[in-house]
Short mmCIF file of C-alpha atoms in Angstrom, two decimals:
data_model
loop_
_atom_site.label_atom_id
_atom_site.label_comp_id
_atom_site.label_asym_id
_atom_site.label_seq_id
_atom_site.Cartn_x
_atom_site.Cartn_y
_atom_site.Cartn_z
CA MET A 716 25.93 5.44 -19.49
CA ARG A 717 26.77 1.87 -18.94
CA GLN A 718 25.02 1.50 -16.01
CA ILE A 719 21.66 3.44 -16.57
CA LEU A 720 21.75 1.19 -19.22
CA THR A 721 22.02 -2.33 -17.81
CA PHE A 722 19.41 -0.99 -15.06
CA ALA A 723 16.91 -0.46 -17.71
CA ALA A 724 17.61 -4.35 -19.02
CA VAL A 725 17.83 -5.65 -15.72
CA GLY A 726 14.81 -3.38 -15.01
CA VAL A 727 12.67 -5.24 -18.05
CA VAL A 728 13.59 -8.53 -16.78
CA ASN A 729 13.04 -7.94 -13.13
CA THR A 730 9.57 -6.46 -14.36
CA ALA A 731 8.78 -9.56 -16.55
CA THR A 732 9.45 -11.34 -13.49
CA TYR A 733 6.91 -9.42 -11.62
CA TYR A 734 4.33 -9.51 -14.36
CA CYS A 735 4.63 -13.07 -14.21
CA LEU A 736 4.12 -13.64 -10.33
CA TYR A 737 1.56 -11.29 -10.31
CA LEU A 738 -0.79 -13.09 -12.88
CA LEU A 739 0.08 -15.90 -11.43
CA PHE A 740 -0.53 -15.28 -7.93
CA LEU A 741 -3.23 -13.34 -8.95
CA THR A 742 -5.25 -16.49 -9.53
CA ALA A 743 -5.35 -17.09 -6.05
CA LEU A 744 -5.25 -13.95 -4.39
CA HIS A 745 -6.80 -10.27 -4.08
CA TYR A 746 -4.38 -8.77 -6.66
CA LEU A 747 -2.98 -5.90 -3.70
CA ALA A 748 -1.91 -9.00 -1.52
CA ALA A 749 -0.28 -10.47 -5.30
CA HIS A 750 0.96 -7.38 -6.08
CA ILE A 751 2.65 -6.75 -2.62
CA LEU A 752 4.41 -10.38 -2.77
CA ALA A 753 5.18 -10.19 -6.54
CA PHE A 754 6.92 -7.23 -5.84
CA LEU A 755 9.26 -9.14 -2.44
CA LEU A 756 9.98 -11.62 -5.07
CA SER A 757 10.96 -9.53 -8.00
CA MET A 758 13.80 -7.12 -5.16
CA ILE A 759 15.21 -10.20 -4.74
CA GLY A 760 15.66 -11.02 -7.94
CA SER A 761 16.45 -7.32 -8.31
CA PHE A 762 19.42 -6.72 -6.21
CA PHE A 763 21.31 -9.58 -7.16
CA LEU A 764 20.88 -8.83 -10.93
CA ASN A 765 22.14 -5.09 -10.44
CA ALA A 766 24.51 -6.07 -7.69
CA ARG A 767 26.67 -8.74 -9.99
CA PHE A 768 25.17 -6.57 -13.71
CA THR A 769 24.78 -2.74 -12.80
CA TYR A 770 27.20 -2.00 -9.86
CA ARG A 771 29.44 -4.58 -11.03
CA THR A 772 30.32 -5.16 -6.29
CA ARG A 773 29.92 -8.04 -4.37
CA PRO A 774 26.28 -8.61 -2.67
CA THR A 775 26.57 -8.23 0.53
CA TRP A 776 23.92 -8.09 3.23
CA ARG A 777 24.42 -4.58 4.76
CA LYS A 778 23.27 -3.79 1.21
CA PHE A 779 20.76 -6.88 0.83
CA LEU A 780 18.59 -5.27 3.74
CA LEU A 781 19.39 -1.60 2.63
CA PHE A 782 18.43 -1.92 -0.84
CA PRO A 783 14.33 -2.80 0.28
CA LEU A 784 15.04 0.96 1.00
CA THR A 785 15.30 1.44 -2.63
CA ASN A 786 12.22 0.62 -3.33
CA VAL A 787 9.95 2.68 -1.09
CA THR A 788 9.48 4.46 -2.76
CA ASN A 789 9.14 2.08 -6.33
CA PHE A 790 6.68 0.09 -3.85
CA LEU A 791 4.70 3.68 -2.93
CA ILE A 792 4.29 4.85 -6.06
CA THR A 793 3.50 1.24 -7.92
CA THR A 794 0.98 0.33 -5.21
CA ALA A 795 -1.07 3.81 -5.41
CA GLY A 796 -1.33 3.67 -9.00
CA VAL A 797 -2.50 -0.52 -9.39
CA TYR A 798 -4.69 1.31 -6.69
CA VAL A 799 -5.61 4.29 -8.78
CA ILE A 800 -6.19 2.14 -11.85
CA VAL A 801 -8.29 -0.45 -10.78
CA ASP A 802 -10.66 1.70 -8.47
CA LEU A 803 -10.66 4.46 -9.11
CA LEU A 804 -10.63 4.42 -12.71
CA HIS A 805 -11.74 0.81 -13.03
CA ALA A 806 -9.14 -0.47 -15.83
CA GLY A 807 -8.77 -3.49 -14.86
CA SER A 808 -6.24 -4.83 -12.86
CA ARG A 809 -4.41 -7.25 -15.41
CA PHE A 810 -2.11 -4.59 -16.93
CA ALA A 811 -2.38 -1.98 -14.09
CA PRO A 812 0.91 -2.55 -12.23
CA LEU A 813 3.16 -2.30 -15.73
CA LEU A 814 1.40 0.83 -15.68
CA ALA A 815 1.81 2.16 -12.30
CA SER A 816 5.55 1.10 -13.17
CA ALA A 817 6.50 3.19 -15.28
CA ALA A 818 6.96 6.19 -13.37
CA ALA A 819 9.30 5.12 -10.21
CA ILE A 820 11.44 3.74 -12.55
CA PRO A 821 14.22 7.38 -12.11
CA VAL A 822 13.98 7.46 -8.34
CA THR A 823 14.86 3.82 -8.34
CA PHE A 824 18.33 4.24 -10.34
CA VAL A 825 19.88 6.85 -8.39
CA VAL A 826 18.37 5.26 -4.61
CA SER A 827 19.51 1.97 -5.86
CA ARG A 828 22.33 4.03 -7.21
CA ARG A 829 23.71 4.94 -3.90
CA VAL A 830 22.91 2.37 -1.80
CA MET A 831 24.62 -0.14 -3.98
CA LEU A 832 28.42 2.29 -4.85
CA PRO A 833 27.50 4.52 -1.41
CA LYS A 834 31.37 6.40 -2.76
CA ALA A 835 29.56 7.40 -6.07
CA ILE A 836 28.04 10.16 -7.07
CA ALA A 837 24.44 9.49 -8.35
#
Protein backbone atom coordinates (compact mmCIF):
# COMPACT_ATOMS: atom_id res chain seq x y z
CA MET A 1 0.00 0.00 0.00
CA ARG A 2 2.89 2.38 0.80
CA GLN A 3 4.28 1.84 -2.70
CA ILE A 4 0.99 2.65 -4.36
CA LEU A 5 0.55 5.84 -2.33
CA THR A 6 4.16 6.90 -2.92
CA PHE A 7 3.83 6.07 -6.61
CA ALA A 8 0.75 8.29 -6.73
CA ALA A 9 2.60 11.14 -4.96
CA VAL A 10 5.56 10.81 -7.32
CA GLY A 11 3.05 10.76 -10.16
CA VAL A 12 1.59 14.07 -9.01
CA VAL A 13 5.07 15.64 -8.86
CA ASN A 14 5.96 14.11 -12.24
CA THR A 15 2.71 15.28 -13.81
CA ALA A 16 3.22 18.81 -12.48
CA THR A 17 6.78 18.81 -13.82
CA TYR A 18 5.62 17.46 -17.17
CA TYR A 19 2.80 19.98 -17.42
CA CYS A 20 4.97 22.97 -16.55
CA LEU A 21 7.55 21.86 -19.12
CA TYR A 22 4.78 21.24 -21.67
CA LEU A 23 3.39 24.75 -21.21
CA LEU A 24 6.89 26.23 -21.42
CA PHE A 25 7.73 24.32 -24.62
CA LEU A 26 4.27 25.03 -26.07
CA THR A 27 5.26 28.69 -26.36
CA ALA A 28 7.87 27.79 -28.97
CA LEU A 29 6.97 24.33 -30.31
CA HIS A 30 4.07 22.48 -31.92
CA TYR A 31 1.94 20.81 -29.23
CA LEU A 32 3.12 17.28 -30.11
CA ALA A 33 6.79 18.32 -30.00
CA ALA A 34 6.16 20.07 -26.67
CA HIS A 35 4.44 16.92 -25.38
CA ILE A 36 7.27 14.60 -26.45
CA LEU A 37 10.07 16.75 -25.06
CA ALA A 38 8.28 17.39 -21.75
CA PHE A 39 7.45 13.69 -21.48
CA LEU A 40 11.07 12.60 -21.98
CA LEU A 41 12.46 15.08 -19.46
CA SER A 42 9.86 14.30 -16.82
CA MET A 43 10.44 10.56 -17.33
CA ILE A 44 14.07 10.98 -16.24
CA GLY A 45 12.93 12.70 -13.06
CA SER A 46 10.30 10.03 -12.52
CA PHE A 47 12.94 7.30 -12.67
CA PHE A 48 15.01 8.83 -9.90
CA LEU A 49 12.04 9.73 -7.71
CA ASN A 50 10.54 6.26 -8.05
CA ALA A 51 13.86 4.54 -7.40
CA ARG A 52 14.46 6.57 -4.25
CA PHE A 53 11.01 7.00 -2.74
CA THR A 54 8.59 4.47 -4.23
CA TYR A 55 10.71 1.33 -4.55
CA ARG A 56 13.63 2.28 -2.29
CA THR A 57 16.08 0.70 -4.64
CA ARG A 58 19.44 1.77 -5.96
CA PRO A 59 19.21 3.34 -9.42
CA THR A 60 21.37 1.42 -11.87
CA TRP A 61 22.15 1.92 -15.52
CA ARG A 62 20.24 -1.28 -16.31
CA LYS A 63 17.11 -0.02 -14.56
CA PHE A 64 17.57 3.45 -16.08
CA LEU A 65 17.77 1.95 -19.57
CA LEU A 66 14.77 -0.32 -18.95
CA PHE A 67 12.64 2.34 -17.26
CA PRO A 68 11.53 3.98 -20.52
CA LEU A 69 9.92 0.67 -21.44
CA THR A 70 7.62 1.16 -18.47
CA ASN A 71 6.40 4.35 -20.05
CA VAL A 72 5.80 3.07 -23.56
CA THR A 73 2.16 2.30 -22.78
CA ASN A 74 1.82 5.58 -20.92
CA PHE A 75 3.39 7.46 -23.83
CA LEU A 76 1.19 5.79 -26.44
CA ILE A 77 -2.01 6.32 -24.46
CA THR A 78 -1.23 9.95 -23.61
CA THR A 79 -0.04 10.79 -27.11
CA ALA A 80 -3.13 9.24 -28.68
CA GLY A 81 -5.28 10.96 -26.08
CA VAL A 82 -3.70 14.35 -26.70
CA TYR A 83 -4.20 13.89 -30.44
CA VAL A 84 -7.85 12.86 -30.02
CA ILE A 85 -8.62 15.69 -27.60
CA VAL A 86 -6.90 18.38 -29.67
CA ASP A 87 -7.39 17.32 -33.29
CA LEU A 88 -10.59 15.28 -33.19
CA LEU A 89 -12.53 16.83 -30.33
CA HIS A 90 -11.09 20.34 -30.85
CA ALA A 91 -10.97 20.80 -27.07
CA GLY A 92 -7.70 22.74 -27.05
CA SER A 93 -4.13 21.79 -26.29
CA ARG A 94 -3.75 23.42 -22.89
CA PHE A 95 -5.38 20.75 -20.70
CA ALA A 96 -5.30 17.81 -23.10
CA PRO A 97 -2.23 16.11 -21.54
CA LEU A 98 -3.76 16.15 -18.06
CA LEU A 99 -6.92 14.47 -19.29
CA ALA A 100 -5.09 11.96 -21.45
CA SER A 101 -2.63 10.79 -18.79
CA ALA A 102 -5.15 9.46 -16.27
CA ALA A 103 -5.94 6.25 -18.16
CA ALA A 104 -2.32 5.06 -18.29
CA ILE A 105 -1.41 5.37 -14.59
CA PRO A 106 -2.37 1.84 -13.38
CA VAL A 107 -0.52 0.13 -16.21
CA THR A 108 2.56 2.28 -15.65
CA PHE A 109 2.65 1.31 -11.95
CA VAL A 110 2.56 -2.42 -12.68
CA VAL A 111 5.22 -2.27 -15.37
CA SER A 112 7.53 0.08 -13.44
CA ARG A 113 7.33 -2.16 -10.38
CA ARG A 114 8.47 -5.10 -12.48
CA VAL A 115 11.46 -3.12 -13.79
CA MET A 116 12.48 -1.56 -10.48
CA LEU A 117 11.87 -4.66 -8.35
CA PRO A 118 12.27 -7.59 -10.77
CA LYS A 119 11.91 -10.22 -8.03
CA ALA A 120 8.77 -8.70 -6.49
CA ILE A 121 5.30 -9.77 -7.47
CA ALA A 122 3.26 -6.85 -8.84
